[in-house]
Coordinates of C-alpha atoms in Angstrom, one line a residue:
Chain F
M234 CA -63.3 159.5 92.1
V235 CA -63.6 158.0 88.6
D236 CA -64.1 154.5 87.9
L237 CA -62.1 153.7 84.4
S238 CA -62.1 149.9 85.2
V239 CA -63.4 147.6 82.6
K240 CA -64.0 143.5 82.8
L241 CA -63.0 141.4 79.7
G242 CA -64.4 137.9 81.1
N243 CA -63.4 137.4 84.5
L244 CA -60.4 139.8 83.8
V245 CA -60.6 143.3 85.6
L246 CA -58.5 145.8 84.1
S247 CA -57.9 149.1 86.3
N248 CA -58.3 151.3 82.9
P249 CA -58.8 150.6 79.5
I250 CA -55.8 151.2 78.2
L251 CA -53.6 148.4 76.5
T252 CA -50.5 148.0 74.6
A253 CA -51.0 146.6 71.0
S254 CA -48.9 143.3 70.4
G255 CA -45.7 143.9 68.8
T256 CA -45.4 147.7 69.3
F257 CA -44.8 146.9 73.5
G258 CA -41.9 144.4 73.1
S259 CA -42.5 142.4 76.7
G260 CA -43.0 145.8 78.3
E261 CA -39.4 146.0 79.7
E262 CA -38.3 148.2 76.7
F263 CA -40.7 151.0 78.1
A264 CA -39.9 150.4 81.7
G265 CA -37.5 153.4 81.5
F266 CA -40.4 155.9 80.0
I267 CA -43.4 155.3 82.2
D268 CA -44.8 153.3 85.1
L269 CA -45.9 150.1 83.5
N270 CA -48.4 149.9 86.6
K271 CA -50.3 152.8 85.5
L272 CA -51.9 150.9 82.4
G273 CA -54.8 148.7 82.2
G274 CA -52.3 146.1 80.6
I275 CA -49.8 144.9 78.6
V276 CA -50.3 142.8 75.3
T277 CA -46.9 141.4 74.6
K278 CA -45.0 140.7 71.5
A279 CA -46.3 137.3 69.8
V280 CA -44.9 134.1 71.5
T281 CA -44.3 131.0 69.3
R282 CA -43.6 127.6 69.9
E283 CA -40.1 127.7 68.3
P284 CA -38.0 130.8 68.3
R285 CA -38.8 132.9 64.8
I286 CA -35.9 135.4 63.6
G287 CA -38.6 137.2 61.5
N288 CA -38.5 138.6 57.8
P289 CA -35.7 140.0 55.8
Y290 CA -34.8 143.4 56.0
P291 CA -36.6 146.2 55.1
R292 CA -39.4 145.2 57.3
I293 CA -40.8 148.7 58.1
A294 CA -41.9 151.6 55.8
E295 CA -43.4 154.8 56.4
T296 CA -46.5 156.0 54.5
L297 CA -48.7 158.5 55.1
A298 CA -50.0 159.1 58.5
G299 CA -49.0 155.5 58.9
M300 CA -46.5 152.7 58.4
L301 CA -46.3 149.1 57.1
N302 CA -44.7 146.6 58.8
S303 CA -43.3 142.9 58.3
I304 CA -41.8 142.0 61.1
G305 CA -43.0 138.2 60.9
L306 CA -43.6 137.2 64.3
A307 CA -39.4 137.2 65.5
N308 CA -39.6 136.0 69.1
P309 CA -37.2 133.7 70.9
G310 CA -39.8 131.0 71.4
V311 CA -41.4 130.2 74.2
E312 CA -38.8 128.6 76.2
K313 CA -36.8 131.8 76.0
F314 CA -40.0 133.8 76.4
I315 CA -40.2 131.8 79.9
T316 CA -37.1 132.0 81.3
Q317 CA -36.0 135.5 79.8
K318 CA -39.2 137.5 79.9
L319 CA -41.7 136.2 82.2
P320 CA -40.0 136.8 85.6
F321 CA -40.0 140.3 84.3
L322 CA -43.7 140.4 83.3
H323 CA -44.3 138.8 87.0
S324 CA -42.9 141.4 88.9
L325 CA -45.7 144.0 87.5
K326 CA -48.8 144.9 88.9
T327 CA -50.4 145.7 85.7
K328 CA -52.3 142.8 84.2
V329 CA -50.1 140.7 81.5
I330 CA -51.8 139.3 78.4
V331 CA -49.5 137.1 76.1
N332 CA -50.5 137.2 72.3
V333 CA -49.8 133.9 70.8
A334 CA -48.8 132.8 67.2
A335 CA -48.8 129.6 65.8
K336 CA -49.1 127.2 62.7
T337 CA -51.4 124.5 64.4
I338 CA -53.7 123.8 67.1
D339 CA -51.5 122.1 68.9
D340 CA -48.9 124.7 68.9
F341 CA -51.3 127.2 70.1
A342 CA -52.0 125.0 73.1
H343 CA -48.5 124.1 73.9
V344 CA -47.2 127.7 74.1
I345 CA -50.5 128.4 76.6
R346 CA -49.9 125.1 78.5
R347 CA -46.3 125.8 79.1
I348 CA -46.9 129.5 80.1
E349 CA -49.7 127.9 82.4
S350 CA -47.4 125.5 84.0
S351 CA -44.6 128.5 84.5
G352 CA -46.7 130.9 86.8
G353 CA -49.2 131.9 84.0
V354 CA -50.2 135.4 83.0
D355 CA -53.5 137.1 83.6
G356 CA -55.2 136.5 79.7
Y357 CA -54.3 135.2 76.2
E358 CA -54.7 136.9 72.7
L359 CA -54.6 134.6 70.0
N360 CA -53.2 135.7 66.7
V361 CA -55.1 134.3 64.3
S362 CA -54.6 137.7 62.0
C363 CA -50.6 138.3 61.5
P364 CA -50.5 139.2 57.5
N365 CA -46.8 138.6 57.6
V366 CA -46.6 135.2 58.3
K367 CA -46.8 132.0 55.4
E368 CA -48.5 129.6 57.7
G369 CA -51.1 130.3 60.3
G370 CA -51.5 134.1 61.1
I371 CA -54.2 135.2 58.7
A372 CA -54.6 131.9 57.0
F373 CA -56.4 131.1 59.8
G374 CA -57.9 134.1 60.7
T375 CA -60.1 134.7 57.6
D376 CA -61.9 131.5 57.9
P377 CA -64.5 131.1 60.9
R378 CA -64.0 127.4 61.3
I379 CA -60.7 127.5 61.7
T380 CA -60.8 130.4 64.2
G381 CA -63.6 128.7 66.0
K382 CA -61.5 125.2 66.5
I383 CA -58.4 127.1 67.8
T384 CA -60.7 129.3 70.2
A385 CA -62.2 125.7 71.5
A386 CA -58.9 123.9 71.7
V387 CA -57.5 126.9 73.4
R388 CA -60.6 127.1 75.8
K389 CA -60.2 123.8 76.9
I390 CA -56.7 124.7 78.6
T391 CA -57.4 127.6 80.3
A392 CA -59.8 129.8 82.4
K393 CA -58.1 132.7 82.1
C394 CA -59.4 135.6 80.1
L395 CA -59.2 134.6 76.1
I396 CA -59.2 137.2 73.7
V397 CA -59.0 136.5 69.8
K398 CA -57.7 139.1 67.7
L399 CA -59.4 139.7 64.5
T400 CA -58.0 140.6 60.9
P401 CA -59.8 143.2 59.1
N402 CA -58.4 141.7 55.8
V403 CA -61.9 139.7 55.2
T404 CA -65.6 140.2 53.7
S405 CA -67.2 139.8 56.8
I406 CA -65.5 140.2 60.4
S407 CA -68.6 139.6 62.0
T408 CA -68.9 136.1 61.1
I409 CA -65.6 135.4 62.2
A410 CA -66.2 137.1 65.5
R411 CA -69.4 134.9 66.1
A412 CA -67.4 131.7 65.6
A413 CA -64.8 132.9 68.1
E414 CA -67.7 134.1 70.5
S415 CA -69.5 130.8 70.2
E416 CA -66.3 129.1 70.7
G417 CA -66.0 130.4 74.5
A418 CA -63.4 133.8 73.5
D419 CA -64.1 136.2 76.4
A420 CA -63.4 139.3 74.4
L421 CA -62.2 140.1 71.0
S422 CA -59.4 142.5 69.8
V423 CA -60.5 144.3 66.4
M424 CA -58.4 144.9 64.6
N425 CA -55.0 143.6 63.5
T426 CA -53.4 145.5 60.4
L427 CA -54.9 145.9 56.9
V428 CA -52.5 144.6 53.9
G429 CA -50.7 147.2 52.4
M430 CA -48.4 147.9 50.1
A431 CA -45.6 150.9 48.9
V432 CA -43.6 150.8 46.0
D433 CA -40.0 153.0 45.7
I434 CA -40.4 154.5 42.6
H435 CA -36.5 155.2 42.2
S436 CA -35.7 151.5 42.5
R437 CA -39.0 150.4 41.6
R438 CA -38.8 147.7 44.3
P439 CA -41.5 146.8 47.2
K440 CA -40.6 149.0 49.9
L441 CA -40.9 145.7 52.0
S442 CA -38.9 142.5 51.4
T443 CA -42.0 140.5 51.8
I444 CA -43.6 142.9 49.2
T445 CA -46.8 143.2 51.1
G446 CA -47.0 143.9 54.9
G447 CA -49.4 145.4 57.4
L448 CA -50.6 149.0 57.7
S449 CA -50.9 150.8 60.8
G450 CA -51.4 154.1 62.6
P451 CA -53.6 157.0 62.2
A452 CA -54.4 156.2 58.7
V453 CA -56.4 153.3 59.5
K454 CA -58.3 154.6 62.2
P455 CA -61.8 155.0 60.4
V456 CA -61.5 151.4 59.4
A457 CA -60.7 150.4 62.6
I458 CA -64.0 152.2 64.2
A459 CA -66.0 150.7 61.4
R460 CA -64.9 147.1 62.3
V461 CA -65.7 147.9 66.1
Y462 CA -68.8 149.1 65.0
E463 CA -69.5 145.9 62.9
V464 CA -68.1 143.8 65.7
V465 CA -70.1 145.2 68.6
N466 CA -73.5 144.8 66.7
A467 CA -72.7 141.1 65.9
V468 CA -71.4 139.7 69.6
Q469 CA -72.4 140.0 73.2
I470 CA -68.7 139.4 74.7
P471 CA -66.6 142.8 75.0
V472 CA -64.5 144.2 72.0
I473 CA -60.9 145.9 72.2
G474 CA -60.7 148.5 69.8
I475 CA -57.4 148.8 67.9
G476 CA -56.2 151.2 65.3
G477 CA -54.3 154.3 65.1
I478 CA -54.8 155.4 68.4
M479 CA -52.8 158.8 68.8
G480 CA -54.5 160.4 71.4
L481 CA -57.2 160.6 74.2
E482 CA -60.1 161.8 71.4
D483 CA -59.4 158.6 69.7
V484 CA -60.0 156.5 72.7
L485 CA -62.9 158.3 73.3
E486 CA -64.0 157.4 69.5
F487 CA -63.6 154.0 70.1
L488 CA -64.9 153.9 73.5
I489 CA -68.3 155.5 72.0
T490 CA -68.5 153.3 69.0
G491 CA -68.6 150.1 71.7
A492 CA -65.3 148.9 72.4
S493 CA -65.0 148.3 76.3
A494 CA -61.0 148.9 76.3
I495 CA -58.4 149.8 73.6
Q496 CA -54.8 148.9 72.7
V497 CA -52.3 151.4 71.5
G498 CA -49.8 150.3 68.9
T499 CA -47.8 152.8 66.7
A500 CA -48.1 155.8 68.7
N501 CA -46.0 153.5 71.2
F502 CA -43.0 154.2 68.9
I503 CA -43.2 157.7 68.3
N504 CA -44.2 158.5 72.1
P505 CA -43.2 155.7 74.5
A506 CA -45.0 157.4 77.4
I507 CA -48.1 157.5 75.2
S508 CA -50.0 154.6 77.3
E509 CA -49.3 156.3 80.4
E510 CA -50.3 159.7 79.0
L511 CA -53.7 158.3 77.8
A512 CA -54.3 156.6 81.1
A513 CA -54.1 160.0 82.7
N514 CA -55.9 161.9 79.9
L515 CA -58.9 159.7 80.1
E516 CA -59.1 160.2 83.8
N517 CA -58.8 163.6 83.5
Y518 CA -61.5 163.9 81.1
C519 CA -64.0 161.7 83.1
L520 CA -63.2 163.9 86.3
S521 CA -63.8 167.4 84.1
H522 CA -66.9 165.8 82.5
H523 CA -68.6 164.6 85.8
I524 CA -68.4 160.7 84.3
K525 CA -68.4 158.5 87.4
T526 CA -68.2 155.2 85.1
L527 CA -66.9 154.4 81.8
Q528 CA -70.0 152.3 81.2
D529 CA -71.3 156.2 80.6
I530 CA -69.4 156.2 77.7
I531 CA -68.9 152.9 76.1
G532 CA -71.0 152.0 73.4
N533 CA -73.2 155.3 73.6
L534 CA -72.8 155.9 69.9
Q535 CA -76.1 158.4 69.0
T536 CA -77.3 156.7 65.9
Chain R
M174 CA -15.1 167.6 76.6
T175 CA -15.5 164.3 78.4
S176 CA -12.0 162.8 79.2
D177 CA -12.8 159.1 80.1
I178 CA -11.4 156.5 77.6
I179 CA -13.8 154.2 76.0
T180 CA -12.4 150.7 76.3
T181 CA -16.0 149.2 76.7
Q182 CA -19.0 149.4 74.9
V183 CA -21.0 151.6 76.5
K184 CA -25.3 151.6 76.8
T185 CA -26.7 154.2 78.7
T186 CA -30.3 154.9 79.7
A187 CA -32.5 156.8 77.2
Q188 CA -34.6 159.4 78.1
L189 CA -38.1 160.8 76.3
T190 CA -36.9 164.3 76.6
T191 CA -36.6 167.8 74.7
G192 CA -33.7 170.0 73.8
K193 CA -33.4 174.0 72.7
I194 CA -31.8 174.2 69.2
I195 CA -29.0 176.9 70.2
Q196 CA -27.0 177.0 66.9
K197 CA -27.9 176.4 63.3
R198 CA -25.2 176.3 60.8
M199 CA -25.8 175.7 57.0
V200 CA -23.1 173.6 56.2
L201 CA -24.0 173.3 52.5
A202 CA -27.3 174.0 50.9
D203 CA -28.4 170.8 52.1
V204 CA -26.2 169.8 54.7
F205 CA -27.0 171.2 58.4
K206 CA -25.4 171.2 61.7
L207 CA -27.6 171.8 64.8
S208 CA -26.2 172.4 68.2
I209 CA -28.6 171.1 70.8
E210 CA -29.0 172.3 74.5
H211 CA -29.4 168.9 76.7
S212 CA -27.0 168.9 79.8
R213 CA -27.5 164.8 80.0
I214 CA -27.1 164.0 76.5
S215 CA -24.0 166.0 76.2
R216 CA -22.6 164.5 79.7
I217 CA -23.1 160.5 79.2
S218 CA -23.2 160.0 75.2
K219 CA -20.5 158.2 73.7
P220 CA -19.6 158.5 70.1
G221 CA -21.4 156.2 67.9
Q222 CA -24.8 156.8 69.9
F223 CA -27.5 158.6 68.6
V224 CA -30.7 160.9 69.4
N225 CA -34.5 159.8 67.7
I226 CA -36.0 163.0 66.7
K227 CA -39.8 163.9 66.2
L228 CA -40.0 166.1 63.6
S229 CA -43.6 167.3 63.5
D230 CA -46.8 167.5 65.8
Q231 CA -48.5 166.6 62.6
L232 CA -49.0 162.9 61.5
T233 CA -46.5 163.3 58.6
P234 CA -43.7 162.6 59.1
L235 CA -45.0 160.0 61.3
L236 CA -42.0 158.2 62.8
R237 CA -38.9 159.5 64.7
R238 CA -35.9 159.7 62.6
P239 CA -32.2 158.9 64.3
F240 CA -29.4 161.4 64.0
S241 CA -25.8 160.4 65.0
I242 CA -24.6 162.5 67.8
T243 CA -21.5 164.3 66.0
A244 CA -20.0 166.3 68.9
V245 CA -20.8 167.3 72.4
N246 CA -19.7 169.7 74.5
A247 CA -20.6 168.9 78.3
E248 CA -19.3 171.8 80.4
A249 CA -21.8 173.9 78.3
G250 CA -24.3 171.3 77.8
W251 CA -24.5 170.8 74.3
F252 CA -24.2 168.3 71.4
E253 CA -24.4 168.3 67.9
I254 CA -25.8 166.7 64.9
L255 CA -25.1 166.7 61.3
F256 CA -27.5 166.0 58.6
K257 CA -28.0 166.1 54.9
V258 CA -31.9 166.6 53.5
I259 CA -33.0 163.8 51.8
G260 CA -36.6 163.6 52.4
E261 CA -39.4 165.5 54.1
G262 CA -38.1 165.0 57.8
T263 CA -34.8 166.4 57.4
R264 CA -36.3 169.1 55.6
R265 CA -38.7 170.0 58.3
L266 CA -35.2 169.6 60.8
A267 CA -33.3 172.2 58.6
L268 CA -36.1 174.6 58.9
L269 CA -35.8 174.6 62.7
E270 CA -34.2 178.0 64.1
P271 CA -32.4 178.7 67.3
G272 CA -34.6 179.0 70.1
E273 CA -36.9 176.5 68.9
M274 CA -37.5 173.0 70.9
I275 CA -37.1 169.5 69.8
N276 CA -38.6 166.2 71.2
L277 CA -36.0 163.5 71.4
I278 CA -35.3 160.3 72.7
G279 CA -31.7 159.5 73.7
P280 CA -29.3 158.7 74.0
L281 CA -29.7 155.7 72.4
G282 CA -27.8 152.7 70.9
N283 CA -24.2 151.2 71.9
S284 CA -20.9 153.0 71.1
F285 CA -17.3 152.5 69.6
W286 CA -14.9 150.8 71.8
L287 CA -11.0 151.0 71.9
S288 CA -9.1 148.3 72.5
S289 CA -6.3 149.1 74.9
Q290 CA -3.6 147.7 72.8
T291 CA -4.6 150.0 69.9
K292 CA -1.6 152.4 68.6
R293 CA -3.4 153.9 65.8
A294 CA -7.5 154.3 64.9
L295 CA -7.9 154.3 61.2
L296 CA -11.3 155.8 60.6
V297 CA -13.4 155.4 57.2
A298 CA -16.0 157.7 56.4
G299 CA -18.5 157.8 53.4
G300 CA -20.4 161.2 53.1
L301 CA -22.0 162.1 55.9
G302 CA -21.2 158.7 57.8
V303 CA -18.4 161.4 59.1
A304 CA -20.7 162.6 62.0
P305 CA -20.3 159.6 64.5
L306 CA -16.6 159.4 63.5
A307 CA -16.0 163.1 64.3
F308 CA -17.6 162.5 67.9
L309 CA -15.3 159.5 68.3
L310 CA -12.0 161.7 67.2
Q311 CA -13.1 164.4 69.8
H312 CA -12.6 161.3 72.3
L313 CA -9.5 160.2 70.6
Y314 CA -7.5 163.4 70.9
Q315 CA -7.3 163.0 74.2
L316 CA -5.4 159.9 73.9
K317 CA -1.7 158.8 72.7
I318 CA -2.6 157.1 70.0
K319 CA -2.3 158.1 66.3
K320 CA -5.3 159.0 64.0
T321 CA -5.9 158.4 60.5
L322 CA -9.1 159.5 58.8
F323 CA -10.3 158.5 55.2
W324 CA -12.8 160.5 54.1
G325 CA -14.8 160.4 51.0
N326 CA -17.5 162.3 49.1
Q327 CA -18.7 162.8 45.9
T328 CA -17.2 166.4 45.4
K329 CA -14.8 168.7 47.4
E330 CA -17.6 170.9 48.7
L331 CA -18.0 169.1 52.2
F332 CA -14.5 168.9 53.1
L333 CA -14.1 173.0 52.3
A334 CA -17.2 173.6 54.1
Y335 CA -16.2 171.6 57.2
P336 CA -12.9 172.5 58.3
E337 CA -13.8 171.2 62.0
I338 CA -12.5 167.9 61.0
K339 CA -9.0 168.9 60.4
H340 CA -6.9 168.6 63.3
S341 CA -3.1 168.6 63.9
C342 CA -3.2 165.3 65.4
L343 CA -4.9 163.8 62.5
E344 CA -3.8 162.3 59.3
L345 CA -6.2 163.2 56.7
F346 CA -6.8 161.2 53.5
Y347 CA -9.6 163.0 51.3
T348 CA -11.4 161.1 48.5
T349 CA -13.9 162.4 45.7
D350 CA -15.6 160.6 43.2
D351 CA -15.1 163.5 40.6
G352 CA -11.7 163.9 41.4
S353 CA -12.0 167.5 42.7
M354 CA -9.9 167.0 45.3
G355 CA -7.7 164.1 47.1
Y356 CA -7.5 160.6 45.5
H357 CA -9.7 160.5 42.7
G358 CA -12.0 157.5 43.5
L359 CA -13.8 155.4 46.3
V360 CA -12.4 155.8 49.9
T361 CA -12.3 152.2 49.5
D362 CA -10.2 152.0 47.0
L363 CA -7.7 154.4 48.6
F364 CA -8.1 152.5 51.8
A365 CA -7.0 149.0 50.8
E366 CA -4.1 150.7 48.9
V367 CA -2.7 152.1 52.0
I368 CA -3.5 149.7 54.7
P369 CA -0.4 147.8 54.0
K370 CA 1.4 150.8 55.3
F371 CA 0.1 150.0 58.7
E372 CA 0.9 146.1 58.9
H373 CA 3.5 146.6 61.5
E374 CA 1.0 148.8 64.0
A375 CA -1.6 147.6 66.4
V376 CA -4.2 149.3 64.5
Q377 CA -8.2 149.4 64.7
I378 CA -10.6 150.3 62.3
F379 CA -14.0 152.2 62.7
A380 CA -16.3 153.2 59.9
C381 CA -19.3 154.7 58.9
G382 CA -21.1 155.2 55.2
P383 CA -23.1 153.5 52.8
N384 CA -23.7 149.9 52.8
P385 CA -21.4 148.9 50.0
M386 CA -18.8 150.7 51.5
L387 CA -19.0 149.1 54.7
Q388 CA -19.2 145.9 53.0
K389 CA -15.7 146.5 51.4
I390 CA -14.1 147.8 54.7
Q391 CA -15.4 144.6 56.4
Q392 CA -13.4 142.6 53.6
V393 CA -9.8 144.5 53.9
A394 CA -10.3 144.1 57.7
T395 CA -10.9 140.4 57.2
Q396 CA -8.2 139.9 54.8
N397 CA -5.7 141.6 57.0
G398 CA -7.0 140.6 60.2
I399 CA -7.7 143.8 61.8
D400 CA -10.2 144.6 64.4
C401 CA -13.1 146.5 62.9
Q402 CA -16.2 148.3 63.9
L403 CA -19.3 149.2 62.0
S404 CA -21.6 151.9 62.6
L405 CA -24.4 151.2 60.4
E406 CA -27.6 153.1 59.2
T407 CA -31.0 151.3 58.7
L408 CA -34.6 152.3 58.6
M409 CA -35.8 152.4 62.3
G410 CA -39.2 152.6 63.8
C411 CA -38.8 153.4 67.2
G412 CA -35.2 153.2 68.3
F413 CA -35.5 151.6 71.6
G414 CA -35.8 147.7 70.7
A415 CA -39.7 147.6 70.3
C416 CA -40.4 147.6 66.9
M417 CA -37.7 145.2 65.5
G418 CA -37.7 146.9 62.3
C419 CA -34.0 147.7 62.1
N420 CA -32.9 144.2 61.5
V421 CA -29.1 143.3 60.5
Q422 CA -28.0 139.8 59.5
S423 CA -25.9 137.6 61.8
A424 CA -22.3 136.8 60.0
S425 CA -23.9 133.2 59.8
G426 CA -27.1 134.6 58.1
E427 CA -29.1 132.5 60.7
S428 CA -30.4 135.2 63.1
Y429 CA -30.7 139.2 63.3
F430 CA -29.3 141.8 65.3
Y431 CA -31.3 144.8 65.8
T432 CA -29.3 148.5 64.9
C433 CA -31.1 150.4 67.6
S434 CA -30.6 148.1 70.7
D435 CA -27.4 145.7 69.3
G436 CA -26.1 148.2 67.5
P437 CA -25.4 150.8 66.0
V438 CA -21.8 149.9 66.2
F439 CA -21.2 146.3 65.5
N440 CA -17.9 144.2 65.5
A441 CA -17.6 143.9 61.5
K442 CA -17.1 139.9 61.9
D443 CA -20.4 139.7 63.9
I444 CA -22.7 140.9 61.0
K445 CA -23.4 140.5 57.3
V446 CA -23.8 143.8 55.7
D447 CA -26.6 144.0 53.0
G448 CA -25.5 145.1 49.5

């Protein structure tokens, strides 16, 4: 037997494989492809206080070994999330983390209070790093003071696992990371997408309606690994590695660098079964390498 | 060939699966038809639905590419896709040979649906937009309704290279941009000219092609009060409702539909087609 479990604050995941917000819907979209209960957990598409229709078309553009997106946090709002999505999520045995985005501190608190009073979930990931909205998002996550304030406000209303998702589009990610840690975050997700842009040379127009968007996919992995390295050396709380994970070797690379868990993002679009496959592959890897616990891998970087 | 009549819009459960290419036909230098062995997809797919194909084990192209199903043979257990080489993804697809396996997800999306009142189906295709309409025709041939296809292309080459669309039960209008065959002009212009001829018939319009064509068809349908379904092509990240990258404006402009999960077939009056 291999113990793949990891702890994020008081939340125990049966394995370190999570799905990245915005790439996995509310899980239901993948139920026909995999057994969701084989995952360490699901991180939902961002939920906001009011419904959001998202940005105009085109919202995605493929780039070399990656993709740009500018979805714009399209979601039905917290009330419809509670009636339409939460019952399914409650039926799962896997851990459920709801990604929450907001324009104000009050709205963060409101969304989490509403979900808490509707049966709750296992944890919350605060989205202070979306590059594709005009208010909130990255504007919060690039400011350590605001990141700290949001974390502190939400910490007061829930004892559940509280994760802050950080943007790499800053000069010093460790400053933001420490601000979230000092105000009570249980874990940090590193990283959200990199701001990117692509131009159609024929029409001479940007490939996204919003001109810039967020770059994800294997192209960003080395940046993500460097950010995880920086953050794990700056804080004591667990770090969740995100960025371009396509296979088991990528998972191991993040764990060795110091991530306690990982999130699979863009790869879900290409192979909707990838998250379950990674959980199985990680177990097989540990068995064949006589690794009894992930603690033997996590942070075991030889420098 | 499946014999049931599509009177309601169908959605099916998609599978992540593989299929073997059993035949490849070069229709034109840059247009190919692949026959892919897959009993489930050939059995349950309905006209309008698509498959999302992984074109490489490498990281480029990264995302899958969606292709309309253009024909099925349920008994023999294969289906076909028809495509033009546009970019790196379709270039790789065209290089595959019979015997090779492809990774696909399908069938995805909804289907065209036929009103029980309809006495004549008017199909309008722009270029390779004929792909899902050919599959629809395959279904309609089993019904005692009349069928008219308006098919526009830039030149005559595709008409000549694609005789399989011809059928004794099909009234067929060709249009070409260069006048090399059929009506000289846009398929939408011919369609607008001909439509009054059907004013006393219970007709339904089914269209697939470039957005400017679909906009015009939508207008003509609205002006004539005809039920009209449009099959849309948009960029797609996943094809199964997760990425939200394939948004289409609702008619009011106040919300979005998603091509992969709400479409690709839409009632023309529900959506605003981008120019």
